[in-house]
Structures are given as structure tokens and as C-alpha cells.
Amino acid sequence: METCVKEHNAEAVLSEQFGYAARVKEIVTNKYNHQLLAYVHTFGCQQNVSDSERLKGLSELMGYGFTEKLEEADLVLYNTCAVREHAEDRVFGNVGILKALKKEKPDMLICVCGCMAQQPRIAEKIKKSYPYVDILFGTQVRYRFAEFVYKKLVFGKRIFENAECEHEVYEGIPLKRDGTFKAWLPIMEGCNNFCSYCIVPYVRGREHSRTPEAVINEAKMLLSSGAKEIMLLGQNVNSYGLGNSSMNFAELLREINALEGDFRIRFMTSHPKDCSEELLIAMSECEKVEKHLHLPVQCGSNRILKLMNRRYTKEQYLKLIKKAKELMPDITFTSDIIVGFPGETEEDFNETMSLIEEVRYHSLFTFIFSKRPGTPAAEMEDNELKEDKSRRFASLLKKQEEISREMNPSFIGKRVKLLIEEQGENGEIIGRSLENLVVHIKGSRQDIGNFVLAEITEFDGVLHGVKI
């Protein structure tokens, strides 16, 4: 993979990119007697969703409107995920569907970007096997989207750009939000951890934080535009402050919490090795910060954790959980678990089962190990049978379901402040509490996007409540 030269004058770089956007707008306006439409589809995590909001902002700057119908699109942009093989397969399937559409609409631009596009093996496969893809660019050059579109329109040649860059944070890229009352706010990007199974450091680069001023100013903008919930994003949010920031994550939480308005602060994802007592204290003292912690443990076996290069032990993890419960008795926990990591034995898996019984997570995101080419774990010897991994996975799901069903009735009688997120069935609306509890109550569509006080009254597989 090539390495690109870092541009030190971020203002000049963005000015140049906005110039490309203006030229694209002029081209498409003069060539067509109607507004062109862009179809933007995001695969993967919340960080990708946030990236797509900025890519949509650049699309709008280039004169494009938007459509949810693929057949109406003049520009198709797939923002991709590389964390698991299934995610890659979905992307290839969706790109394959575009072949017939491209024949019908030869002027349509097809673009693939994001984490998959950052990998040389993927870029080469798309270049050879999908000749109708016009533009491919990786995570580290997405701010150049308008430039790529301009060069394709003017010169006609396919563009493939996935160079590794020494990161510069480009503030001021226009933003077209997907939501109204829920907003994504990236505070840092990249990862320095190099967990042995994970592709993220290779596709997102090293950690770099936005300045506190930039983050807080964007938070103010989001609140002024009607946001009731701000989700702080990063591959490892609790390492915020490394590099180019004078403030750590706990301090940043306090600053955003102090902003005026009735709103809620959420964040993800956290790494246990960087989850400090200072952060837990800030969570407990900031009334707008969600009393819920997504803290991926991945495995309960110290032997496997070492092979994963996670840099904490089961005992250290449980110490964090205990401290969080002391500071916030009502806190809920969620986590990620990988089953079937290379070399995992029945004894290792039993250590994981023991851990989830002790922590008692509200819910889990569970995965069978997915080999990612280019990572150390992909080369590890793995003699465990697929059938054993599937059996363990089913056992884990069953155990977590049992724990969730045991825990939920304990919330009956609890009074909660819900942010109403969507319409349910049978005249119910669905809201989420500060503890990340999802509760169904009677209400109308007009309540969506507003806070409602409720008392939890019943659990029948889901939590129900009544307005107070």
C-alpha cells in the first residue's frame, strides 16, 4: 500500500476540496436539466454512519439530492465495513447487483469507500472483478470525495485511492445528518491497540483526537438543531486526548454535560484497559451521561485474552465492573464476546460463561471468530471443530437469554426518564432510559423525539410502562 504525503495546511486542503465540489456542481448543472440524486448506503458501525453524514454533506455541496431508491440514483456510494467476513460478503453482493443497473444507466457513478476499500486485497478484487465500479477510496482520504468525483467526470478514468496517510483532522466538512433528535459526534478515530483478531488499526490508522473546542462547538451545533441525544464516537473513546488534545475523555464528558439544554450523552466504544476510575466517577456525577457502559470483554479466559493482545485480565475487568456498580448502583452493562478464538478450549469457554454470570450483562453482542486476513490471529493454529464452536455459541446465547429474563422483572416499579425513539404496535411508543432500558408505553407519534417520565409496570419479554 502506498503512503500519501501529509498536507499540513488543513484550511487550504479543504478550500481546494470545496473548489472541486463547486466544479462538479457546475458540470452536472450544465449537463443535465434536472437535479441528480445520490444513494448512500452505510454498512457497519456508528462511526461509518457518522462518516456517511459527512460524505452526504459533500454530495450536497456537489449539487446532488438524495434518494432511498437505488434505481433512481445517479451516484451510488457504499460505505463499507471490514470487521467480519459476513459484512464483506454483503458488500460484494450489493455491488454485484449494480452491474445490470449500470448497463441501464451508463452515466451512473458507482463508488465504494470505507474500511473494506482501505485494504489492498479488496481494492484489487474490486478493480479486477467489478469493472463497473468507478471510484474506490479508503477511510484515510474520504475528505477528497469531491476531488475523485470531479476527476472521474472530467477525465473518465477509474479512480482507486487507498493510500495510508499520516492523519490530519479536517474540521469544517459539511454535515448532512441522517437523524433529527439523535446525533452522532465523532471525537477521535483510529486505534493503537492491535488486538490480534482486529483489522481496525490497519484500516482506520493510528489514534488521533479532535480538539476539545471542535468537539464542543459541534455539540452546541447539534443541540441548537434539535438533538436530544448525542452519541460520542470513536474506535476507543476512552483514550480520547492522546496526540493533539489537551483534555482527557472524563474531562470532555464534564464539559459537554455542562452545556445548556435537556439532552442525553451516550458513548461507544470503550476499551477496558483505558477505562479509568476518573471516567467512572465522571459518569456517576454527570446527570446527562447515560448510566450504561458498553465495555467489550471478548473472553473470560486470561490465556485467550493474552493471545488476543487485550492487555487486561479477567480480574482487572471485574474490578472495573465492581467499581462502576459502587458508583452507579443502577448502571447496566453490555459487552462483546467472541466465541471460538483460535486455541480456545472448553475450559477457556467455561471461564467466559463464569464471567457473564458474575457481571450479569443486560445484553450481549456475540460473534463466532471471523478470520481477518492480515491480522495475527488469522495465522494462529486452530484445531477446534466448527461444531464445538457452534455448540458453545448456542450455549452462550441461551445463558445470556436466561440472565436477561431474570434481570428484567427487577426493573418493575422503577421510574425512568425515556427518550421516545419510535412508534411501536397496539398504540405503544418505544423509549430508552438513561440506563439503556428499552420500555414500551402507551402514547402517540407526537411523543417521538421527546422525553417522557414513566414507571415500569410489566415484563412479558419486553418491558412495559405507563406515563407518570
PDB file of N, CA and C in Angstrom, residues 300-301 303 344-353 392:
ATOM      1  N   GLY A 300     -13.490 -14.534  28.733  1.00  0.00           N
ATOM      2  CA  GLY A 300     -13.253 -14.573  30.174  1.00  0.00           C
ATOM      3  C   GLY A 300     -12.006 -15.326  30.579  1.00  0.00           C
ATOM      4  N   SER A 301     -11.265 -15.832  29.612  1.00  0.00           N
ATOM      5  CA  SER A 301     -10.060 -16.615  29.903  1.00  0.00           C
ATOM      6  C   SER A 301      -8.827 -15.727  29.776  1.00  0.00           C
ATOM      7  N   ARG A 303      -5.818 -16.659  29.488  1.00  0.00           N
ATOM      8  CA  ARG A 303      -4.929 -17.220  28.462  1.00  0.00           C
ATOM      9  C   ARG A 303      -5.329 -16.713  27.071  1.00  0.00           C
ATOM     10  N   GLU A 344      -9.055 -21.715  21.627  1.00  0.00           N
ATOM     11  CA  GLU A 344      -9.996 -21.727  22.742  1.00  0.00           C
ATOM     12  C   GLU A 344     -10.426 -23.156  23.050  1.00  0.00           C
ATOM     13  N   THR A 345     -10.295 -23.543  24.336  1.00  0.00           N
ATOM     14  CA  THR A 345     -10.705 -24.872  24.781  1.00  0.00           C
ATOM     15  C   THR A 345     -12.024 -24.772  25.540  1.00  0.00           C
ATOM     16  N   GLU A 346     -12.549 -25.921  25.907  1.00  0.00           N
ATOM     17  CA  GLU A 346     -13.782 -25.945  26.703  1.00  0.00           C
ATOM     18  C   GLU A 346     -13.567 -25.224  28.030  1.00  0.00           C
ATOM     19  N   GLU A 347     -12.389 -25.401  28.607  1.00  0.00           N
ATOM     20  CA  GLU A 347     -12.079 -24.727  29.875  1.00  0.00           C
ATOM     21  C   GLU A 347     -12.065 -23.213  29.699  1.00  0.00           C
ATOM     22  N   ASP A 348     -11.475 -22.729  28.599  1.00  0.00           N
ATOM     23  CA  ASP A 348     -11.470 -21.289  28.327  1.00  0.00           C
ATOM     24  C   ASP A 348     -12.892 -20.767  28.178  1.00  0.00           C
ATOM     25  N   PHE A 349     -13.708 -21.520  27.449  1.00  0.00           N
ATOM     26  CA  PHE A 349     -15.092 -21.084  27.245  1.00  0.00           C
ATOM     27  C   PHE A 349     -15.850 -21.047  28.566  1.00  0.00           C
ATOM     28  N   ASN A 350     -15.612 -22.012  29.432  1.00  0.00           N
ATOM     29  CA  ASN A 350     -16.271 -22.016  30.737  1.00  0.00           C
ATOM     30  C   ASN A 350     -15.889 -20.796  31.561  1.00  0.00           C
ATOM     31  N   GLU A 351     -14.661 -20.297  31.382  1.00  0.00           N
ATOM     32  CA  GLU A 351     -14.252 -19.062  32.051  1.00  0.00           C
ATOM     33  C   GLU A 351     -15.103 -17.874  31.553  1.00  0.00           C
ATOM     34  N   THR A 352     -15.412 -17.869  30.277  1.00  0.00           N
ATOM     35  CA  THR A 352     -16.279 -16.817  29.735  1.00  0.00           C
ATOM     36  C   THR A 352     -17.679 -16.928  30.319  1.00  0.00           C
ATOM     37  N   MET A 353     -18.198 -18.136  30.382  1.00  0.00           N
ATOM     38  CA  MET A 353     -19.540 -18.340  30.955  1.00  0.00           C
ATOM     39  C   MET A 353     -19.579 -17.900  32.411  1.00  0.00           C
ATOM     40  N   ARG A 392     -20.899 -24.092  21.599  1.00  0.00           N
ATOM     41  CA  ARG A 392     -20.576 -23.109  22.635  1.00  0.00           C
ATOM     42  C   ARG A 392     -21.336 -21.807  22.409  1.00  0.00           C
TER      43      ARG A 392
END
